[in-house]
mmCIF file of N, CA, C and O in Angstrom:
data_model
loop_
_atom_site.group_PDB
_atom_site.id
_atom_site.type_symbol
_atom_site.label_atom_id
_atom_site.label_comp_id
_atom_site.label_asym_id
_atom_site.label_seq_id
_atom_site.Cartn_x
_atom_site.Cartn_y
_atom_site.Cartn_z
ATOM 1 N N ALA A 30 103.040 121.710 99.922
ATOM 2 C CA ALA A 30 102.991 123.099 99.320
ATOM 3 C C ALA A 30 101.895 123.654 99.269
ATOM 4 O O ALA A 30 100.745 123.135 98.909
ATOM 5 N N PHE A 31 101.578 124.916 99.511
ATOM 6 C CA PHE A 31 100.239 125.473 99.458
ATOM 7 C C PHE A 31 100.383 126.244 98.154
ATOM 8 O O PHE A 31 100.760 127.265 97.861
ATOM 9 N N ILE A 32 99.534 125.580 97.223
ATOM 10 C CA ILE A 32 99.446 126.220 95.624
ATOM 11 C C ILE A 32 98.169 126.616 95.283
ATOM 12 O O ILE A 32 97.011 126.238 95.732
ATOM 13 N N PHE A 33 97.768 127.996 95.251
ATOM 14 C CA PHE A 33 96.534 128.525 95.003
ATOM 15 C C PHE A 33 96.621 129.222 93.360
ATOM 16 O O PHE A 33 97.703 129.880 93.253
ATOM 17 N N LYS A 34 95.562 129.414 92.747
ATOM 18 C CA LYS A 34 95.482 130.346 91.862
ATOM 19 C C LYS A 34 95.260 131.893 92.409
ATOM 20 O O LYS A 34 94.949 131.895 93.454
ATOM 21 N N TYR A 35 95.873 132.605 91.660
ATOM 22 C CA TYR A 35 95.784 134.158 92.149
ATOM 23 C C TYR A 35 94.390 134.633 91.918
ATOM 24 O O TYR A 35 93.717 134.536 91.070
ATOM 25 N N SER A 36 93.982 135.243 93.060
ATOM 26 C CA SER A 36 92.841 136.246 93.042
ATOM 27 C C SER A 36 92.955 137.384 93.924
ATOM 28 O O SER A 36 93.576 137.448 94.941
ATOM 29 N N PRO A 37 92.622 138.508 93.304
ATOM 30 C CA PRO A 37 92.718 139.793 93.870
ATOM 31 C C PRO A 37 92.162 139.888 95.286
ATOM 32 O O PRO A 37 90.909 139.514 95.337
ATOM 33 N N ARG A 38 92.529 140.465 96.270
ATOM 34 C CA ARG A 38 92.032 140.495 97.631
ATOM 35 C C ARG A 38 91.645 142.088 97.854
ATOM 36 O O ARG A 38 92.279 142.957 97.192
ATOM 37 N N PRO A 39 90.242 142.162 98.058
ATOM 38 C CA PRO A 39 89.628 143.497 98.171
ATOM 39 C C PRO A 39 90.558 144.407 99.116
ATOM 40 O O PRO A 39 91.148 143.970 100.260
ATOM 41 N N ASN A 40 90.747 145.725 98.869
ATOM 42 C CA ASN A 40 91.102 146.706 99.498
ATOM 43 C C ASN A 40 92.740 146.538 99.623
ATOM 44 O O ASN A 40 93.403 147.141 100.560
ATOM 45 N N THR A 41 93.421 145.779 99.018
ATOM 46 C CA THR A 41 94.863 145.593 98.890
ATOM 47 C C THR A 41 95.625 146.474 97.641
ATOM 48 O O THR A 41 94.723 146.904 96.677
ATOM 49 N N ARG A 42 96.817 146.862 97.825
ATOM 50 C CA ARG A 42 97.305 147.777 96.554
ATOM 51 C C ARG A 42 97.249 146.861 95.380
ATOM 52 O O ARG A 42 96.851 147.666 94.216
ATOM 53 N N ALA A 43 97.374 145.701 95.229
ATOM 54 C CA ALA A 43 97.540 144.849 93.957
ATOM 55 C C ALA A 43 96.099 144.954 93.285
ATOM 56 O O ALA A 43 95.890 145.289 92.378
ATOM 57 N N ALA A 44 94.803 144.845 94.217
ATOM 58 C CA ALA A 44 93.686 144.787 93.837
ATOM 59 C C ALA A 44 93.349 146.308 93.230
ATOM 60 O O ALA A 44 92.563 146.696 92.101
ATOM 61 N N LYS A 45 93.841 147.189 93.808
ATOM 62 C CA LYS A 45 93.387 148.759 93.399
ATOM 63 C C LYS A 45 94.232 149.034 92.260
ATOM 64 O O LYS A 45 93.796 149.814 91.473
ATOM 65 N N GLU A 46 95.502 148.690 92.130
ATOM 66 C CA GLU A 46 96.546 149.324 91.096
ATOM 67 C C GLU A 46 96.888 148.333 89.951
ATOM 68 O O GLU A 46 97.341 148.799 88.934
ATOM 69 N N LEU A 47 96.706 147.001 90.115
ATOM 70 C CA LEU A 47 96.955 146.163 89.059
ATOM 71 C C LEU A 47 95.716 145.395 88.459
ATOM 72 O O LEU A 47 95.041 145.009 89.076
ATOM 73 N N SER A 48 95.919 145.005 87.081
ATOM 74 C CA SER A 48 94.688 144.402 86.580
ATOM 75 C C SER A 48 95.301 142.815 86.669
ATOM 76 O O SER A 48 96.429 142.603 86.483
ATOM 77 N N ASP A 49 94.379 142.165 86.600
ATOM 78 C CA ASP A 49 94.294 140.664 86.552
ATOM 79 C C ASP A 49 94.615 140.255 85.056
ATOM 80 O O ASP A 49 93.483 139.900 84.512
ATOM 81 N N ASP A 50 95.852 140.144 84.647
ATOM 82 C CA ASP A 50 95.852 140.092 83.191
ATOM 83 C C ASP A 50 96.299 138.670 82.848
ATOM 84 O O ASP A 50 96.726 138.247 81.557
ATOM 85 N N VAL A 51 96.187 137.719 83.734
ATOM 86 C CA VAL A 51 96.552 136.265 83.393
ATOM 87 C C VAL A 51 95.230 135.484 82.948
ATOM 88 O O VAL A 51 94.424 135.499 84.066
ATOM 89 N N PRO A 52 95.051 134.851 81.883
ATOM 90 C CA PRO A 52 93.866 134.415 81.641
ATOM 91 C C PRO A 52 93.476 132.982 82.669
ATOM 92 O O PRO A 52 94.459 132.562 83.021
ATOM 93 N N GLU A 53 92.269 132.780 82.803
ATOM 94 C CA GLU A 53 91.988 131.751 83.751
ATOM 95 C C GLU A 53 92.420 130.339 83.193
ATOM 96 O O GLU A 53 92.924 129.442 84.156
ATOM 97 N N GLU A 54 92.625 130.213 81.824
ATOM 98 C CA GLU A 54 92.961 129.056 81.219
ATOM 99 C C GLU A 54 94.768 128.835 81.717
ATOM 100 O O GLU A 54 95.118 127.758 81.946
ATOM 101 N N GLU A 55 95.295 129.790 81.712
ATOM 102 C CA GLU A 55 96.670 129.992 81.972
ATOM 103 C C GLU A 55 96.997 129.707 83.543
ATOM 104 O O GLU A 55 97.964 129.020 83.968
ATOM 105 N N LYS A 56 96.177 130.318 84.349
ATOM 106 C CA LYS A 56 96.165 129.956 85.788
ATOM 107 C C LYS A 56 96.092 128.422 86.080
ATOM 108 O O LYS A 56 96.881 127.850 86.850
ATOM 109 N N THR A 57 95.092 127.954 85.447
ATOM 110 C CA THR A 57 94.751 126.488 85.655
ATOM 111 C C THR A 57 95.978 125.678 85.048
ATOM 112 O O THR A 57 96.425 124.835 85.774
ATOM 113 N N ARG A 58 96.706 125.976 84.049
ATOM 114 C CA ARG A 58 97.777 125.227 83.432
ATOM 115 C C ARG A 58 98.887 125.318 84.354
ATOM 116 O O ARG A 58 99.478 124.352 84.679
ATOM 117 N N ARG A 59 99.114 126.402 84.849
ATOM 118 C CA ARG A 59 100.092 126.767 86.114
ATOM 119 C C ARG A 59 99.961 125.878 87.341
ATOM 120 O O ARG A 59 100.981 125.183 87.869
ATOM 121 N N ILE A 60 98.627 125.847 87.649
ATOM 122 C CA ILE A 60 98.517 125.424 89.026
ATOM 123 C C ILE A 60 98.591 123.765 88.754
ATOM 124 O O ILE A 60 98.985 123.174 89.530
ATOM 125 N N VAL A 61 97.987 123.289 87.837
ATOM 126 C CA VAL A 61 98.229 121.773 87.473
ATOM 127 C C VAL A 61 99.515 121.394 87.457
ATOM 128 O O VAL A 61 99.920 120.436 87.998
ATOM 129 N N ALA A 62 100.429 122.080 86.799
ATOM 130 C CA ALA A 62 101.936 121.918 86.629
ATOM 131 C C ALA A 62 102.491 121.834 87.708
ATOM 132 O O ALA A 62 103.397 121.151 88.274
ATOM 133 N N LEU A 63 102.196 122.980 88.658
ATOM 134 C CA LEU A 63 102.929 122.904 89.969
ATOM 135 C C LEU A 63 102.631 121.970 90.812
ATOM 136 O O LEU A 63 103.377 121.458 91.484
ATOM 137 N N ASN A 64 101.401 121.542 90.969
ATOM 138 C CA ASN A 64 100.729 120.342 91.583
ATOM 139 C C ASN A 64 101.359 119.156 91.216
ATOM 140 O O ASN A 64 101.772 118.187 92.042
ATOM 141 N N ARG A 65 101.667 118.833 89.999
ATOM 142 C CA ARG A 65 102.213 117.798 89.414
ATOM 143 C C ARG A 65 103.832 117.703 89.874
ATOM 144 O O ARG A 65 104.117 116.580 90.287
ATOM 145 N N LEU A 66 104.491 118.784 89.774
ATOM 146 C CA LEU A 66 105.841 118.780 90.120
ATOM 147 C C LEU A 66 105.902 118.427 91.739
ATOM 148 O O LEU A 66 106.812 117.931 92.178
ATOM 149 N N GLN A 67 105.054 118.983 92.504
ATOM 150 C CA GLN A 67 105.008 118.921 94.017
ATOM 151 C C GLN A 67 104.751 117.339 94.207
ATOM 152 O O GLN A 67 105.303 116.762 94.991
ATOM 153 N N THR A 68 103.789 116.648 93.565
ATOM 154 C CA THR A 68 103.460 115.447 93.875
ATOM 155 C C THR A 68 104.857 114.412 93.280
ATOM 156 O O THR A 68 105.063 113.396 94.380
ATOM 157 N N GLU A 69 105.298 114.630 92.367
ATOM 158 C CA GLU A 69 106.276 113.923 91.993
ATOM 159 C C GLU A 69 107.619 114.191 92.798
ATOM 160 O O GLU A 69 108.222 113.097 93.068
ATOM 161 N N GLY A 70 107.902 115.148 93.460
ATOM 162 C CA GLY A 70 108.967 115.431 94.359
ATOM 163 C C GLY A 70 108.595 114.934 95.658
ATOM 164 O O GLY A 70 109.605 114.187 96.216
ATOM 165 N N SER A 71 107.478 114.872 96.115
ATOM 166 C CA SER A 71 106.943 114.316 97.334
ATOM 167 C C SER A 71 107.098 112.705 97.197
ATOM 168 O O SER A 71 107.734 112.145 98.206
ATOM 169 N N LEU A 72 106.781 112.176 96.139
ATOM 170 C CA LEU A 72 106.986 110.724 95.998
ATOM 171 C C LEU A 72 108.285 110.265 96.040
ATOM 172 O O LEU A 72 108.623 109.200 96.596
ATOM 173 N N GLN A 73 109.274 110.999 95.012
ATOM 174 C CA GLN A 73 110.582 110.651 95.128
ATOM 175 C C GLN A 73 111.316 110.659 96.277
ATOM 176 O O GLN A 73 112.161 109.665 96.820
ATOM 177 N N LYS A 74 110.978 111.680 97.304
ATOM 178 C CA LYS A 74 111.504 111.981 98.726
ATOM 179 C C LYS A 74 110.869 110.521 99.519
ATOM 180 O O LYS A 74 111.718 110.329 100.162
ATOM 181 N N ASN A 75 109.660 110.483 99.445
ATOM 182 C CA ASN A 75 109.094 109.283 100.189
ATOM 183 C C ASN A 75 109.594 108.005 99.899
ATOM 184 O O ASN A 75 109.945 106.984 100.799
ATOM 185 N N ALA A 76 109.821 107.672 98.557
ATOM 186 C CA ALA A 76 110.371 106.383 98.092
ATOM 187 C C ALA A 76 111.838 106.334 98.533
ATOM 188 O O ALA A 76 112.044 104.950 98.670
ATOM 189 N N ALA A 77 112.459 107.221 98.863
ATOM 190 C CA ALA A 77 113.690 107.178 98.986
ATOM 191 C C ALA A 77 113.889 106.487 100.648
ATOM 192 O O ALA A 77 114.829 105.851 101.008
ATOM 193 N N ALA A 78 112.954 106.430 101.476
ATOM 194 C CA ALA A 78 112.819 105.796 102.675
ATOM 195 C C ALA A 78 112.401 104.445 102.708
ATOM 196 O O ALA A 78 112.503 103.878 103.667
ATOM 197 N N ILE A 79 112.155 103.865 101.363
ATOM 198 C CA ILE A 79 111.703 102.562 101.400
ATOM 199 C C ILE A 79 112.780 101.578 101.897
ATOM 200 O O ILE A 79 113.883 101.783 101.367
ATOM 201 N N GLY A 80 112.628 100.643 102.770
ATOM 202 C CA GLY A 80 113.568 99.719 103.312
ATOM 203 C C GLY A 80 114.226 100.274 104.488
ATOM 204 O O GLY A 80 115.034 99.519 105.308
ATOM 205 N N GLU A 81 113.910 101.469 105.017
ATOM 206 C CA GLU A 81 114.579 101.995 106.150
ATOM 207 C C GLU A 81 113.792 101.405 107.485
ATOM 208 O O GLU A 81 112.483 101.174 107.279
ATOM 209 N N ASP A 82 114.619 101.400 108.687
ATOM 210 C CA ASP A 82 113.820 101.143 109.794
ATOM 211 C C ASP A 82 113.723 102.473 110.577
ATOM 212 O O ASP A 82 114.540 103.215 110.494
ATOM 213 N N GLN A 83 112.461 102.726 111.134
ATOM 214 C CA GLN A 83 112.009 104.075 111.664
ATOM 215 C C GLN A 83 111.324 103.696 113.104
ATOM 216 O O GLN A 83 110.609 102.872 112.912
ATOM 217 N N GLU A 84 111.565 104.670 113.819
ATOM 218 C CA GLU A 84 110.616 104.650 115.142
ATOM 219 C C GLU A 84 109.568 105.517 114.861
ATOM 220 O O GLU A 84 109.604 106.594 114.324
ATOM 221 N N VAL A 85 108.389 105.029 115.294
ATOM 222 C CA VAL A 85 106.856 105.599 115.053
ATOM 223 C C VAL A 85 106.339 105.770 116.152
ATOM 224 O O VAL A 85 106.270 104.962 117.136
ATOM 225 N N LEU A 86 105.345 106.707 116.389
ATOM 226 C CA LEU A 86 104.357 106.960 117.481
ATOM 227 C C LEU A 86 103.058 106.783 116.812
ATOM 228 O O LEU A 86 102.664 107.457 115.955
ATOM 229 N N VAL A 87 102.330 106.041 117.454
ATOM 230 C CA VAL A 87 101.044 105.665 116.923
ATOM 231 C C VAL A 87 100.126 106.718 117.372
ATOM 232 O O VAL A 87 100.165 107.225 118.565
ATOM 233 N N GLU A 88 99.457 107.241 116.442
ATOM 234 C CA GLU A 88 98.496 108.548 116.764
ATOM 235 C C GLU A 88 96.918 108.242 116.686
ATOM 236 O O GLU A 88 96.050 108.689 117.574
ATOM 237 N N GLU A 89 96.389 107.299 115.530
ATOM 238 C CA GLU A 89 95.108 107.112 115.392
ATOM 239 C C GLU A 89 94.759 105.827 114.870
ATOM 240 O O GLU A 89 95.315 105.099 114.129
ATOM 241 N N ILE A 90 93.642 105.347 115.484
ATOM 242 C CA ILE A 90 93.355 104.053 115.026
ATOM 243 C C ILE A 90 92.083 104.133 114.154
ATOM 244 O O ILE A 90 91.210 104.836 114.481
ATOM 245 N N MET A 91 91.950 103.332 113.215
ATOM 246 C CA MET A 91 91.125 103.050 111.999
ATOM 247 C C MET A 91 90.659 101.687 112.074
ATOM 248 O O MET A 91 90.876 101.066 111.077
ATOM 249 N N ARG A 92 89.871 101.404 112.966
ATOM 250 C CA ARG A 92 89.399 99.998 113.032
ATOM 251 C C ARG A 92 88.567 99.672 111.891
ATOM 252 O O ARG A 92 88.820 98.428 111.453
ATOM 253 N N ASP A 93 87.788 100.476 111.216
ATOM 254 C CA ASP A 93 86.949 100.002 110.323
ATOM 255 C C ASP A 93 87.920 99.776 108.940
ATOM 256 O O ASP A 93 87.534 98.998 108.060
ATOM 257 N N ARG A 94 88.988 100.238 108.840
ATOM 258 C CA ARG A 94 90.018 100.092 107.739
ATOM 259 C C ARG A 94 91.173 99.108 108.179
ATOM 260 O O ARG A 94 91.987 98.740 107.324
ATOM 261 N N GLY A 95 91.216 98.794 109.484
ATOM 262 C CA GLY A 95 92.262 97.550 110.002
ATOM 263 C C GLY A 95 93.519 98.369 109.980
ATOM 264 O O GLY A 95 94.551 97.583 109.639
ATOM 265 N N ILE A 96 93.617 99.737 109.983
ATOM 266 C CA ILE A 96 95.293 100.474 110.128
ATOM 267 C C ILE A 96 95.232 101.377 111.235
ATOM 268 O O ILE A 96 94.334 101.736 111.729
ATOM 269 N N VAL A 97 96.453 101.658 111.513
ATOM 270 C CA VAL A 97 96.623 102.748 112.276
ATOM 271 C C VAL A 97 97.483 103.749 111.771
ATOM 272 O O VAL A 97 98.254 103.580 110.604
ATOM 273 N N TYR A 98 97.387 105.054 112.039
ATOM 274 C CA TYR A 98 98.141 106.303 111.553
ATOM 275 C C TYR A 98 99.375 106.555 112.577
ATOM 276 O O TYR A 98 98.954 106.626 113.770
ATOM 277 N N ALA A 99 100.412 106.407 112.202
ATOM 278 C CA ALA A 99 101.461 106.863 113.052
ATOM 279 C C ALA A 99 102.378 107.878 112.477
ATOM 280 O O ALA A 99 102.217 108.346 111.319
ATOM 281 N N ARG A 100 103.356 108.481 113.219
ATOM 282 C CA ARG A 100 104.366 109.441 112.666
ATOM 283 C C ARG A 100 105.644 109.332 113.094
ATOM 284 O O ARG A 100 105.921 108.692 114.228
ATOM 285 N N ASN A 101 106.553 109.252 111.870
ATOM 286 C CA ASN A 101 108.089 109.212 112.326
ATOM 287 C C ASN A 101 108.659 110.491 112.977
ATOM 288 O O ASN A 101 107.980 111.434 113.293
ATOM 289 N N ASP A 102 109.926 110.482 113.341
ATOM 290 C CA ASP A 102 110.558 111.514 114.149
ATOM 291 C C ASP A 102 110.613 112.753 112.956
ATOM 292 O O ASP A 102 110.909 113.967 113.281
ATOM 293 N N GLY A 103 110.469 112.826 111.788
ATOM 294 C CA GLY A 103 110.359 113.647 110.765
ATOM 295 C C GLY A 103 108.997 114.227 110.512
ATOM 296 O O GLY A 103 108.482 115.143 109.651
ATOM 297 N N ASN A 104 108.057 113.668 111.384
ATOM 298 C CA ASN A 104 106.498 114.187 111.266
ATOM 299 C C ASN A 104 105.743 113.647 110.100
ATOM 300 O O ASN A 104 104.581 114.034 109.740
ATOM 301 N N LYS A 105 106.525 112.543 109.344
ATOM 302 C CA LYS A 105 105.589 112.047 108.251
ATOM 303 C C LYS A 105 104.797 110.952 108.632
ATOM 304 O O LYS A 105 105.025 110.139 109.610
ATOM 305 N N ILE A 106 103.406 110.651 108.042
ATOM 306 C CA ILE A 106 102.505 109.901 108.451
ATOM 307 C C ILE A 106 103.134 108.413 107.888
ATOM 308 O O ILE A 106 103.346 108.217 106.681
ATOM 309 N N VAL A 107 102.908 107.411 108.647
ATOM 310 C CA VAL A 107 103.218 106.142 108.421
ATOM 311 C C VAL A 107 102.005 105.359 108.673
ATOM 312 O O VAL A 107 101.441 105.285 109.857
ATOM 313 N N THR A 108 101.538 104.533 107.944
ATOM 314 C CA THR A 108 100.316 103.468 108.064
ATOM 315 C C THR A 108 101.098 102.334 108.362
ATOM 316 O O THR A 108 101.876 101.781 107.823
ATOM 317 N N LEU A 109 100.101 101.367 109.279
ATOM 318 C CA LEU A 109 100.372 100.378 109.794
ATOM 319 C C LEU A 109 99.118 99.328 109.787
ATOM 320 O O LEU A 109 98.236 99.941 110.052
ATOM 321 N N ALA A 110 99.094 97.820 109.612
ATOM 322 C CA ALA A 110 98.328 97.144 110.096
ATOM 323 C C ALA A 110 97.935 97.405 111.719
ATOM 324 O O ALA A 110 98.913 97.629 112.355
ATOM 325 N N LEU A 111 96.733 97.346 111.912
ATOM 326 C CA LEU A 111 96.101 97.473 113.311
ATOM 327 C C LEU A 111 96.911 96.718 114.556
ATOM 328 O O LEU A 111 97.668 97.261 115.316
ATOM 329 N N ASP A 112 96.881 95.246 114.264
ATOM 330 C CA ASP A 112 97.800 94.515 115.092
ATOM 331 C C ASP A 112 97.843 94.877 116.666
ATOM 332 O O ASP A 112 98.799 94.848 116.994
ATOM 333 N N GLY A 113 96.948 95.088 117.088
ATOM 334 C CA GLY A 113 96.847 95.330 118.660
ATOM 335 C C GLY A 113 97.464 96.656 119.150
ATOM 336 O O GLY A 113 97.691 96.941 120.377
ATOM 337 N N LEU A 114 97.794 97.316 118.281
ATOM 338 C CA LEU A 114 98.457 98.827 118.610
ATOM 339 C C LEU A 114 97.454 99.883 119.288
ATOM 340 O O LEU A 114 96.272 99.718 118.859
ATOM 341 N N ARG A 115 97.831 100.744 120.016
ATOM 342 C CA ARG A 115 97.029 101.754 120.596
ATOM 343 C C ARG A 115 97.567 103.238 120.542
ATOM 344 O O ARG A 115 98.968 103.265 120.559
ATOM 345 N N PRO A 116 96.978 104.173 120.369
ATOM 346 C CA PRO A 116 97.532 105.531 120.417
ATOM 347 C C PRO A 116 98.599 105.549 121.575
ATOM 348 O O PRO A 116 98.307 105.283 122.660
ATOM 349 N N GLY A 117 99.669 106.377 121.109
ATOM 350 C CA GLY A 117 100.732 106.402 122.250
ATOM 351 C C GLY A 117 101.759 105.377 122.153
ATOM 352 O O GLY A 117 102.901 105.579 122.966
ATOM 353 N N ASP A 118 101.604 104.314 121.591
ATOM 354 C CA ASP A 118 102.554 103.138 121.336
ATOM 355 C C ASP A 118 103.692 103.621 120.475
ATOM 356 O O ASP A 118 103.391 104.208 119.414
ATOM 357 N N PHE A 119 104.971 103.640 120.936
ATOM 358 C CA PHE A 119 106.128 103.588 120.095
ATOM 359 C C PHE A 119 106.544 102.260 119.685
ATOM 360 O O PHE A 119 106.382 101.197 120.224
ATOM 361 N N LEU A 120 106.956 102.232 118.321
ATOM 362 C CA LEU A 120 107.620 100.902 117.908
ATOM 363 C C LEU A 120 108.320 101.278 116.690
ATOM 364 O O LEU A 120 108.346 102.057 115.920
ATOM 365 N N ASN A 121 109.061 100.109 116.331
ATOM 366 C CA ASN A 121 110.093 100.352 115.400
ATOM 367 C C ASN A 121 109.504 99.291 114.099
ATOM 368 O O ASN A 121 108.793 98.451 114.232
ATOM 369 N N VAL A 122 109.445 100.146 112.936
ATOM 370 C CA VAL A 122 108.845 99.603 111.720
ATOM 371 C C VAL A 122 109.695 99.687 110.525
ATOM 372 O O VAL A 122 110.967 100.466 110.643
ATOM 373 N N ARG A 123 109.482 98.814 109.483
ATOM 374 C CA ARG A 123 110.371 98.953 108.327
ATOM 375 C C ARG A 123 109.491 99.473 107.246
ATOM 376 O O ARG A 123 108.410 99.085 107.063
ATOM 377 N N ILE A 124 109.960 100.650 106.623
ATOM 378 C CA ILE A 124 109.235 101.197 105.663
ATOM 379 C C ILE A 124 109.278 100.267 104.194
ATOM 380 O O ILE A 124 110.206 100.048 103.983
ATOM 381 N N MET A 125 108.189 99.801 103.759
ATOM 382 C CA MET A 125 107.769 99.176 102.705
ATOM 383 C C MET A 125 107.344 99.624 101.457
ATOM 384 O O MET A 125 107.550 99.084 100.508
ATOM 385 N N ASP A 126 106.710 100.686 101.434
ATOM 386 C CA ASP A 126 106.207 101.418 100.345
ATOM 387 C C ASP A 126 105.903 102.795 100.640
ATOM 388 O O ASP A 126 106.070 103.207 101.915
ATOM 389 N N ALA A 127 105.533 103.514 99.413
ATOM 390 C CA ALA A 127 105.393 105.053 99.811
ATOM 391 C C ALA A 127 104.522 105.669 99.045
ATOM 392 O O ALA A 127 104.463 105.049 97.582
ATOM 393 N N THR A 128 103.799 106.566 99.164
ATOM 394 C CA THR A 128 103.040 107.385 98.248
ATOM 395 C C THR A 128 103.539 108.724 98.501
ATOM 396 O O THR A 128 104.245 109.228 99.272
ATOM 397 N N PRO A 129 102.947 109.779 97.589
ATOM 398 C CA PRO A 129 103.326 111.194 97.639
ATOM 399 C C PRO A 129 103.163 111.798 99.108
ATOM 400 O O PRO A 129 103.527 112.708 99.526
ATOM 401 N N HIS A 130 102.014 111.285 99.737
ATOM 402 C CA HIS A 130 101.637 111.870 101.166
ATOM 403 C C HIS A 130 101.711 111.002 102.261
ATOM 404 O O HIS A 130 101.759 111.482 103.414
ATOM 405 N N GLN A 131 102.537 109.690 102.386
ATOM 406 C CA GLN A 131 102.611 109.057 103.365
ATOM 407 C C GLN A 131 103.559 107.851 103.262
ATOM 408 O O GLN A 131 103.694 107.525 101.946
ATOM 409 N N LEU A 132 103.903 107.077 104.141
ATOM 410 C CA LEU A 132 104.705 105.920 104.086
ATOM 411 C C LEU A 132 103.957 105.028 104.586
ATOM 412 O O LEU A 132 103.121 105.067 105.307
ATOM 413 N N LYS A 133 104.288 103.469 104.076
ATOM 414 C CA LYS A 133 103.611 102.327 104.424
ATOM 415 C C LYS A 133 104.534 101.479 105.266
ATOM 416 O O LYS A 133 105.684 101.171 104.774
ATOM 417 N N GLY A 134 104.457 101.263 106.546
ATOM 418 C CA GLY A 134 105.404 100.441 107.093
ATOM 419 C C GLY A 134 104.838 99.124 107.735
ATOM 420 O O GLY A 134 103.661 98.798 107.725
ATOM 421 N N GLU A 135 105.647 98.019 108.183
ATOM 422 C CA GLU A 135 105.396 96.979 108.791
ATOM 423 C C GLU A 135 106.035 96.921 110.075
ATOM 424 O O GLU A 135 107.437 97.371 110.227
ATOM 425 N N ARG A 136 105.458 96.239 111.265
ATOM 426 C CA ARG A 136 106.193 96.082 112.370
ATOM 427 C C ARG A 136 107.250 95.266 112.328
ATOM 428 O O ARG A 136 107.141 94.230 111.707
ATOM 429 N N LYS A 137 108.336 95.538 113.007
ATOM 430 C CA LYS A 137 109.430 94.779 112.981
ATOM 431 C C LYS A 137 109.360 93.724 114.206
ATOM 432 O O LYS A 137 108.740 93.832 115.165
#
């Protein structure tokens, strides 16, 4: 989700006709709450994939970290151990763990 604090844009009707009547502290409270909800929802959705077998396409090699970034058919990032993989490889993986932003898989 793209979550931002409101700020008036010059030369818009809102900037010309409406006052920014929400205190900065309230804006901060709201954005923190929305980001927390988004993170919790993303983690819950990704955790539901743990144990699934998925086909992924290797996209990027991170040799210094010993991992590759791949994507499943839902365009979700899946990280894997390097294990001789190259960009463009398709392979089947089992999803072993999840974070709010990516899945972690193991080669089958």
